[in-house]
Amino acid sequence: MDVTLHLSQDPEADELLGRSPLAALVGMLLDQQVPMEWAFKGPRTIADRLAADDLDAHVIAAQDPEAFAALLSEKPAVHRYPGSMAKRVQQLCQYLVEHYDGDADAVWTGVSTGKELLKRLEDLPGFGKQKAQIFLALLGKQLGVRPTGWREAAGLYGEPKSFRSVADITGPESLTKVRAHKQEMKAAAKAAKAAKG
């Protein structure tokens, strides 16, 4: 895996996301309740604070939980909720160590169907169906991981040029389109709720 991603809009952070499967997974994990760019800049910030060039699941899994939470809480914080996200990042890394010998790439390497890959992603701590489908779409659209039926397994996120999620962000213009789509979805959900109420 060595591609150029543009998810954080920060060259150093995007370079890490493009070459490190674990960084990409951690960025996806952090992508909730904060702007997308902030979430995907998180892995680079964590690596810098660990004085490392890359993220290592074994190293993160072995960190003292309080010390790791403090690391993510340093200003600027890695996430709006650095303590709870530190715990989730460690749970993800512990799972990868237990099931894949710490190799994040092994989650998708050798998988023959999109359905199987979706199941593996859903099994990761912190990855529900939607997050798993978005990451599957990212793998297929930008990272060349395309097992049979990957678009179908990714659902709406797998559609070409759909601009629904981070899977479709390739630069500032597509980021604007994805952000507009998310705002439309929020407005529609709010209107539906108001109509019921």
Backbone as JSON, one array per atom type, in Angstrom:
{
  "sequence": "MDVTLHLSQDPEADELLGRSPLAALVGMLLDQQVPMEWAFKGPRTIADRLAADDLDAHVIAAQDPEAFAALLSEKPAVHRYPGSMAKRVQQLCQYLVEHYDGDADAVWTGVSTGKELLKRLEDLPGFGKQKAQIFLALLGKQLGVRPTGWREAAGLYGEPKSFRSVADITGPESLTKVRAHKQEMKAAAKAAKAAKG",
  "N": [[0.86, -1.18, 0.0], [0.91, 1.94, -1.09], [0.04, 4.78, -1.79], [-1.25, 8.0, -2.83], [-3.15, 9.72, -0.67], [-5.8, 12.02, 0.13], [-7.1, 12.77, 2.48], [-6.83, 14.14, 4.9], [-6.04, 16.58, 4.11], [-3.56, 17.48, 4.68], [-0.27, 17.32, 3.84], [1.82, 15.68, 5.11], [0.37, 14.09, 6.92], [-1.39, 12.84, 5.15], [0.42, 11.42, 3.58], [1.31, 9.45, 5.36], [-1.11, 8.08, 5.79], [-1.45, 7.0, 3.26], [0.56, 5.09, 3.02], [0.48, 3.48, 5.23], [-1.36, 0.9, 6.41], [-2.42, 0.59, 9.02], [-2.54, 3.24, 9.94], [-4.49, 4.26, 8.22], [-6.72, 2.74, 9.04], [-6.93, 3.61, 11.72], [-7.42, 6.34, 11.33], [-9.94, 6.15, 10.13], [-11.37, 5.06, 12.26], [-11.26, 7.2, 14.04], [-12.9, 8.96, 12.76], [-15.47, 10.38, 13.59], [-17.84, 12.53, 14.96], [-16.13, 14.68, 14.7], [-14.54, 17.02, 12.41], [-13.77, 15.6, 9.19], [-11.11, 15.97, 8.22], [-9.68, 16.5, 10.54], [-9.95, 14.09, 11.94], [-8.55, 12.32, 10.21], [-6.04, 13.37, 10.31], [-5.2, 12.62, 12.71], [-3.76, 10.02, 13.0], [-1.1, 10.71, 12.13], [-0.45, 12.61, 14.03], [-0.51, 11.04, 16.36], [1.59, 9.23, 15.78], [3.75, 11.05, 15.67], [3.77, 11.92, 18.33], [4.47, 9.61, 19.58], [7.0, 9.51, 18.83], [7.63, 8.24, 16.42], [7.95, 6.98, 13.04], [5.91, 5.72, 11.89], [2.78, 4.03, 12.61], [2.46, 1.43, 15.0], [0.87, -1.48, 15.73], [1.47, -3.27, 17.82], [3.03, -1.69, 19.55], [1.23, 0.38, 20.26], [-0.86, -1.11, 21.41], [0.41, -2.05, 23.67], [0.79, 0.17, 25.24], [0.54, 2.07, 28.3], [-2.72, 2.58, 29.4], [-3.61, 5.05, 30.61], [-1.46, 6.77, 30.16], [-1.44, 6.73, 27.37], [-3.92, 7.88, 26.81], [-3.41, 10.42, 27.84], [-1.48, 11.23, 26.03], [-2.98, 11.49, 23.66], [-4.57, 13.53, 24.47], [-3.03, 15.8, 24.71], [-2.5, 19.22, 23.75], [-2.63, 20.31, 20.37], [-5.58, 18.43, 20.83], [-6.09, 15.04, 19.75], [-8.62, 14.28, 19.16], [-12.04, 15.26, 19.67], [-12.99, 13.88, 21.85], [-10.67, 12.77, 23.44], [-9.88, 10.92, 25.45], [-11.76, 8.72, 25.43], [-11.44, 7.99, 22.77], [-8.78, 7.25, 22.71], [-8.87, 4.89, 24.14], [-10.42, 3.37, 22.36], [-8.73, 3.27, 20.12], [-6.62, 1.8, 21.18], [-8.0, -0.6, 21.73], [-8.62, -1.42, 19.14], [-6.01, -1.83, 18.13], [-5.14, -3.86, 19.88], [-6.87, -5.9, 19.14], [-6.03, -6.3, 16.5], [-3.44, -7.23, 17.0], [-4.01, -9.63, 18.36], [-5.54, -11.08, 16.44], [-4.41, -10.72, 13.91], [-1.67, -10.68, 14.12], [-0.8, -8.1, 14.53], [-0.72, -6.92, 12.06], [-2.24, -4.74, 10.1], [-2.81, -4.69, 7.4], [-3.32, -7.33, 6.84], [-5.98, -7.68, 7.34], [-7.39, -7.29, 5.0], [-5.87, -8.53, 3.0], [-5.72, -11.13, 0.67], [-8.4, -11.7, 0.85], [-11.3, -12.97, -0.68], [-13.9, -12.18, -1.36], [-16.17, -9.37, -1.4], [-18.11, -9.47, 0.55], [-16.98, -11.08, 2.55], [-14.83, -9.45, 3.26], [-16.2, -7.2, 4.24], [-17.35, -8.35, 6.52], [-15.04, -8.94, 8.01], [-14.13, -6.34, 8.49], [-16.29, -5.29, 9.94], [-15.99, -6.77, 12.22], [-13.93, -5.53, 13.54], [-13.02, -3.68, 16.45], [-14.96, -0.83, 17.22], [-15.89, -0.44, 14.66], [-18.78, -0.19, 13.08], [-21.48, -1.27, 10.9], [-21.86, 0.82, 8.94], [-19.44, 2.33, 9.08], [-17.65, 0.31, 8.41], [-18.5, -0.25, 5.79], [-17.91, 2.19, 4.53], [-15.12, 2.24, 4.82], [-14.47, -0.03, 3.36], [-15.27, 0.84, 0.84], [-13.39, 2.9, 0.5], [-11.04, 1.38, 0.41], [-11.51, -0.02, -1.98], [-11.98, 2.02, -3.92], [-9.75, 3.76, -3.78], [-7.44, 2.43, -2.89], [-7.0, 0.15, -4.28], [-7.9, -2.36, -3.43], [-9.88, -4.8, -4.29], [-11.89, -7.1, -3.96], [-14.05, -9.65, -5.31], [-17.29, -8.44, -5.81], [-17.05, -6.19, -4.2], [-18.07, -3.54, -4.46], [-20.83, -3.9, -4.17], [-20.91, -4.91, -1.55], [-20.04, -2.68, -0.19], [-22.22, -1.08, -0.34], [-24.19, 1.88, -0.79], [-21.97, 3.51, -0.61], [-20.12, 2.41, -2.26], [-20.77, 3.1, -4.81], [-19.79, 4.52, -7.95], [-18.31, 7.77, -8.15], [-19.96, 8.94, -6.13], [-19.71, 10.67, -3.99], [-20.26, 10.51, -1.2], [-18.8, 9.94, 1.08], [-15.61, 9.67, 2.89], [-14.36, 7.93, 1.19], [-14.57, 8.97, -1.32], [-13.04, 11.24, -1.42], [-10.63, 13.02, -3.02], [-9.27, 15.31, -3.14], [-9.4, 18.93, -2.54], [-11.75, 19.82, -3.92], [-13.45, 17.56, -4.17], [-13.73, 17.04, -1.47], [-15.3, 19.2, -0.66], [-17.66, 18.55, -2.02], [-18.38, 16.13, -0.76], [-18.73, 17.04, 1.85], [-20.92, 18.76, 1.45], [-22.85, 16.87, 0.71], [-23.08, 15.44, 3.12], [-24.15, 17.44, 4.75], [-26.61, 17.84, 3.5], [-27.8, 15.35, 4.06], [-27.96, 15.47, 6.86], [-29.72, 17.64, 7.14], [-31.99, 16.59, 5.88], [-32.57, 14.46, 7.6], [-33.13, 15.86, 9.92], [-35.39, 17.3, 9.1], [-37.15, 15.18, 8.62], [-37.43, 14.18, 11.2], [-38.63, 16.37, 12.46], [-41.04, 16.41, 11.09], [-42.26, 14.13, 12.06], [-42.52, 14.77, 14.7]],
  "CA": [[0.0, 0.0, 0.0], [1.69, 3.17, -1.16], [-0.69, 5.66, -2.7], [-1.42, 9.33, -2.29], [-4.51, 10.02, -0.22], [-6.0, 13.45, 0.43], [-8.21, 12.77, 3.44], [-6.63, 15.12, 5.97], [-5.63, 17.83, 3.46], [-2.25, 17.82, 5.24], [0.63, 16.42, 3.1], [2.51, 14.69, 5.94], [-0.63, 13.16, 7.44], [-1.9, 12.05, 4.02], [1.49, 10.51, 3.16], [1.26, 8.31, 6.28], [-2.34, 7.33, 5.5], [-1.29, 6.3, 2.0], [1.53, 3.98, 3.08], [0.31, 2.68, 6.44], [-2.72, 0.37, 6.59], [-2.89, 0.87, 10.37], [-2.9, 4.66, 10.0], [-5.78, 4.42, 7.53], [-7.76, 2.19, 9.92], [-7.07, 4.49, 12.89], [-8.1, 7.54, 10.85], [-11.36, 5.81, 9.95], [-11.92, 4.9, 13.6], [-11.4, 8.54, 14.65], [-13.82, 9.77, 11.95], [-16.82, 10.53, 14.14], [-18.05, 13.7, 15.82], [-15.13, 15.72, 14.42], [-14.37, 17.16, 10.96], [-13.02, 14.5, 8.58], [-9.67, 16.25, 8.14], [-9.14, 16.38, 11.91], [-9.88, 12.65, 12.22], [-7.51, 11.65, 9.42], [-4.73, 13.9, 10.7], [-4.91, 11.97, 13.99], [-2.68, 9.02, 13.0], [0.2, 11.37, 12.04], [-0.21, 13.23, 15.35], [-0.18, 9.96, 17.3], [2.95, 8.76, 15.43], [4.7, 12.09, 16.09], [3.86, 11.95, 19.8], [5.16, 8.38, 19.99], [8.34, 9.66, 18.25], [7.76, 7.16, 15.44], [7.68, 7.36, 11.65], [4.71, 4.98, 11.51], [2.07, 3.46, 13.75], [2.72, 0.0, 15.19], [-0.21, -2.0, 16.57], [2.06, -3.86, 19.03], [3.45, -0.59, 20.43], [0.03, 1.06, 20.78], [-1.59, -2.05, 22.27], [1.16, -2.22, 24.92], [0.88, 1.44, 25.98], [-0.26, 2.25, 29.5], [-3.93, 3.29, 28.96], [-3.66, 6.44, 31.1], [-0.41, 7.52, 29.46], [-1.85, 6.87, 25.98], [-5.0, 8.87, 26.81], [-2.77, 11.72, 28.03], [-0.8, 11.52, 24.77], [-3.99, 11.95, 22.71], [-5.21, 14.73, 25.03], [-2.14, 16.97, 24.58], [-2.99, 20.22, 22.8], [-4.04, 20.13, 20.08], [-6.04, 17.06, 21.07], [-6.26, 14.22, 18.55], [-10.06, 14.13, 18.91], [-12.87, 15.99, 20.62], [-13.07, 13.02, 23.03], [-9.39, 12.06, 23.35], [-9.81, 9.78, 26.39], [-12.52, 7.57, 24.93], [-10.88, 7.55, 21.5], [-7.52, 6.56, 23.02], [-9.28, 3.54, 24.52], [-10.85, 2.67, 21.14], [-7.56, 3.02, 19.28], [-5.91, 0.68, 21.8], [-8.79, -1.82, 21.53], [-8.42, -1.8, 17.74], [-4.66, -2.37, 18.0], [-5.09, -5.13, 20.61], [-7.58, -6.86, 18.29], [-5.14, -6.59, 15.38], [-2.34, -8.05, 17.52], [-4.54, -10.96, 18.67], [-6.1, -11.79, 15.29], [-3.63, -10.55, 12.67], [-0.27, -10.47, 14.5], [-0.51, -6.67, 14.47], [-0.62, -6.49, 10.66], [-3.53, -4.22, 9.66], [-2.95, -5.08, 6.0], [-3.82, -8.71, 6.8], [-7.45, -7.66, 7.41], [-7.94, -7.4, 3.65], [-5.02, -9.29, 2.1], [-6.16, -12.49, 0.4], [-9.85, -11.86, 0.96], [-11.77, -13.2, -2.05], [-15.19, -11.54, -1.67], [-16.52, -8.14, -0.68], [-18.91, -9.85, 1.72], [-16.02, -11.54, 3.56], [-14.08, -8.28, 3.71], [-17.1, -6.41, 5.07], [-17.47, -9.06, 7.8], [-13.79, -8.73, 8.75], [-14.1, -4.94, 8.94], [-17.31, -5.14, 10.99], [-15.49, -7.42, 13.44], [-12.95, -4.65, 14.2], [-13.6, -2.82, 17.48], [-15.24, 0.55, 16.81], [-16.37, -0.4, 13.29], [-20.12, -0.7, 12.83], [-21.7, -1.58, 9.48], [-21.64, 1.99, 8.09], [-18.0, 2.64, 9.05], [-17.02, -0.78, 7.66], [-18.81, -0.07, 4.36], [-17.15, 3.35, 4.04], [-13.71, 1.87, 4.69], [-14.4, -0.97, 2.24], [-15.32, 1.68, -0.36], [-12.1, 3.57, 0.41], [-10.09, 0.37, -0.05], [-11.77, -0.32, -3.39], [-11.89, 3.18, -4.82], [-8.47, 4.47, -3.77], [-6.28, 1.64, -2.49], [-6.86, -1.0, -5.17], [-8.34, -3.62, -2.82], [-11.18, -4.98, -4.96], [-12.34, -8.48, -4.08], [-15.31, -9.82, -6.04], [-18.48, -7.92, -5.13], [-16.72, -5.15, -3.2], [-18.98, -2.39, -4.57], [-22.11, -4.29, -3.58], [-20.72, -5.01, -0.1], [-19.89, -1.31, 0.33], [-23.53, -0.41, -0.41], [-24.21, 3.17, -1.49], [-20.62, 4.1, -0.59], [-19.34, 1.81, -3.34], [-21.17, 3.66, -6.11], [-18.79, 5.43, -8.52], [-18.56, 9.22, -8.1], [-21.15, 9.22, -5.31], [-19.38, 11.78, -3.07], [-21.0, 10.3, 0.05], [-17.94, 9.67, 2.24], [-14.17, 9.84, 2.7], [-13.92, 7.08, 0.09], [-14.63, 9.75, -2.55], [-12.24, 12.46, -1.31], [-9.34, 12.95, -3.71], [-8.71, 16.66, -3.11], [-10.29, 19.95, -1.96], [-13.04, 19.92, -4.6], [-14.28, 16.43, -3.78], [-14.02, 17.23, -0.05], [-16.43, 20.12, -0.62], [-18.85, 17.81, -2.45], [-18.74, 15.18, 0.3], [-19.25, 17.83, 2.98], [-22.26, 19.22, 1.04], [-23.74, 15.7, 0.79], [-23.33, 15.16, 4.54], [-25.05, 18.49, 5.25], [-27.94, 17.52, 2.95], [-28.31, 14.2, 4.8], [-28.33, 15.96, 8.2], [-30.92, 18.48, 6.98], [-33.11, 15.69, 5.57], [-32.89, 13.73, 8.83], [-33.75, 16.84, 10.83], [-36.74, 17.59, 8.57], [-37.96, 13.97, 8.85], [-37.7, 14.14, 12.64], [-39.58, 17.45, 12.73], [-42.33, 16.01, 10.52], [-42.82, 13.11, 12.97], [-42.7, 15.31, 16.03]],
  "C": [[0.89, 1.23, 0.0], [1.05, 4.05, -2.22], [-0.77, 7.05, -2.07], [-2.89, 9.53, -1.94], [-4.59, 11.5, 0.1], [-7.11, 13.62, 1.46], [-8.06, 13.83, 4.52], [-6.34, 16.51, 5.41], [-4.33, 18.37, 4.06], [-1.26, 16.84, 4.61], [1.3, 15.34, 3.94], [1.54, 13.64, 6.47], [-1.15, 12.26, 6.33], [-0.86, 11.05, 3.52], [1.47, 9.27, 4.05], [0.03, 7.45, 6.0], [-2.19, 6.48, 4.24], [-0.34, 5.13, 2.03], [1.32, 3.06, 4.27], [-1.13, 2.2, 6.59], [-3.28, 0.68, 7.99], [-3.31, 2.33, 10.52], [-4.26, 4.9, 9.35], [-6.92, 3.9, 8.4], [-8.01, 3.1, 11.13], [-7.77, 5.78, 12.49], [-9.59, 7.31, 10.7], [-12.04, 5.67, 11.3], [-12.2, 6.26, 14.24], [-12.46, 9.39, 13.95], [-15.25, 9.69, 12.48], [-16.82, 11.72, 15.09], [-16.93, 14.75, 15.76], [-15.06, 15.88, 12.89], [-13.47, 16.04, 10.41], [-11.51, 14.74, 8.58], [-9.0, 16.08, 9.5], [-8.95, 14.9, 12.24], [-8.69, 12.0, 11.5], [-6.12, 12.24, 9.62], [-4.25, 13.21, 11.99], [-3.78, 10.94, 13.97], [-1.28, 9.64, 12.92], [0.55, 12.0, 13.39], [0.19, 12.18, 16.37], [1.25, 9.46, 17.04], [4.0, 9.76, 15.91], [4.88, 12.07, 17.61], [4.5, 10.69, 20.36], [6.6, 8.39, 19.47], [8.62, 8.53, 17.26], [7.43, 7.67, 14.04], [6.35, 6.74, 11.18], [3.99, 4.54, 12.78], [2.35, 1.96, 13.79], [1.68, -0.51, 16.17], [0.33, -2.59, 17.87], [2.41, -2.77, 20.04], [2.24, 0.09, 21.06], [-0.72, 0.16, 21.75], [-0.92, -2.18, 23.64], [1.27, -0.95, 25.76], [0.06, 1.39, 27.27], [-1.49, 3.07, 29.11], [-4.0, 4.75, 29.39], [-2.65, 7.31, 30.36], [-0.82, 7.76, 28.0], [-2.99, 7.89, 25.86], [-4.43, 10.28, 26.98], [-2.08, 12.18, 26.75], [-1.79, 12.09, 23.74], [-4.66, 13.25, 23.17], [-4.35, 15.98, 24.94], [-2.71, 17.92, 23.54], [-2.1, 20.27, 21.57], [-4.44, 18.66, 20.22], [-6.28, 16.34, 19.73], [-7.75, 14.13, 18.17], [-10.8, 14.96, 19.95], [-12.99, 15.22, 21.94], [-11.81, 12.16, 23.1], [-9.29, 10.84, 24.28], [-10.52, 8.55, 25.86], [-11.95, 7.07, 23.61], [-9.52, 6.86, 21.7], [-7.83, 5.1, 23.36], [-9.67, 2.73, 23.28], [-9.68, 2.34, 20.23], [-6.76, 1.83, 19.86], [-6.67, -0.63, 21.61], [-8.63, -2.34, 20.1], [-7.05, -2.45, 17.57], [-4.51, -3.71, 18.72], [-5.76, -6.23, 19.79], [-6.69, -7.28, 17.12], [-3.97, -7.47, 15.81], [-2.82, -9.48, 17.75], [-4.93, -11.75, 17.43], [-5.25, -11.73, 14.02], [-2.14, -10.29, 12.94], [0.15, -9.02, 14.34], [-0.45, -6.09, 13.06], [-1.99, -6.04, 10.14], [-3.84, -4.63, 8.22], [-3.57, -6.47, 5.85], [-5.35, -8.77, 6.89], [-8.03, -7.86, 6.02], [-7.09, -8.21, 2.67], [-5.56, -10.71, 1.93], [-7.65, -12.74, 0.54], [-10.43, -11.98, -0.45], [-13.1, -12.52, -2.38], [-15.39, -10.27, -0.84], [-17.28, -8.44, 0.6], [-18.0, -10.29, 2.88], [-15.24, -10.36, 4.14], [-14.95, -7.4, 4.61], [-17.22, -7.04, 6.46], [-16.21, -8.84, 8.63], [-13.71, -7.3, 9.3], [-15.11, -4.7, 10.06], [-16.87, -5.77, 12.3], [-14.48, -6.56, 14.19], [-13.63, -3.81, 15.27], [-13.78, -1.39, 16.97], [-15.76, 0.68, 15.39], [-17.76, -1.03, 13.2], [-20.27, -0.92, 11.33], [-21.38, -0.38, 8.58], [-20.15, 2.31, 7.96], [-17.25, 1.57, 8.24], [-17.28, -0.63, 6.16], [-18.03, 1.11, 3.77], [-15.68, 2.97, 3.85], [-13.52, 0.88, 3.54], [-14.41, -0.19, 0.92], [-14.0, 2.42, -0.57], [-11.04, 2.59, -0.12], [-10.26, 0.12, -1.55], [-11.52, 0.84, -4.32], [-10.48, 3.77, -4.9], [-7.24, 3.61, -3.49], [-6.14, 0.34, -3.28], [-7.22, -2.34, -4.58], [-9.77, -3.87, -3.31], [-11.57, -6.45, -5.09], [-13.69, -8.52, -4.8], [-16.48, -9.31, -5.2], [-18.21, -6.82, -4.11], [-17.67, -3.96, -3.27], [-20.32, -2.7, -3.91], [-22.02, -4.34, -2.05], [-20.61, -3.63, 0.54], [-21.2, -0.52, 0.27], [-23.44, 0.88, -1.22], [-22.83, 3.8, -1.59], [-19.74, 3.56, -1.72], [-19.67, 2.37, -4.71], [-20.1, 4.61, -6.64], [-19.25, 6.9, -8.43], [-19.79, 9.6, -7.29], [-20.95, 10.37, -4.33], [-20.18, 11.72, -1.76], [-20.09, 10.25, 1.28], [-16.48, 9.95, 1.91], [-13.64, 9.0, 1.55], [-13.84, 7.86, -1.22], [-13.77, 11.01, -2.52], [-10.87, 12.25, -1.95], [-8.65, 14.32, -3.75], [-9.72, 17.64, -2.57], [-11.68, 20.0, -2.6], [-13.98, 18.78, -4.19], [-14.63, 16.49, -2.29], [-15.23, 18.13, 0.11], [-17.72, 19.41, -1.0], [-19.32, 16.83, -1.38], [-19.34, 15.92, 1.49], [-20.67, 18.32, 2.67], [-23.26, 18.07, 1.14], [-24.09, 15.4, 2.24], [-24.3, 16.18, 5.14], [-26.47, 18.27, 4.76], [-28.58, 16.38, 3.74], [-28.76, 14.62, 6.2], [-29.61, 16.77, 8.14], [-32.14, 17.61, 6.72], [-33.55, 14.92, 6.82], [-33.59, 14.63, 9.84], [-35.18, 17.14, 10.4], [-37.67, 16.4, 8.82], [-38.36, 13.87, 10.32], [-38.74, 15.18, 13.02], [-40.97, 17.08, 12.23], [-43.02, 14.99, 11.4], [-43.29, 13.74, 14.26], [-43.9, 16.12, 16.26]]
}
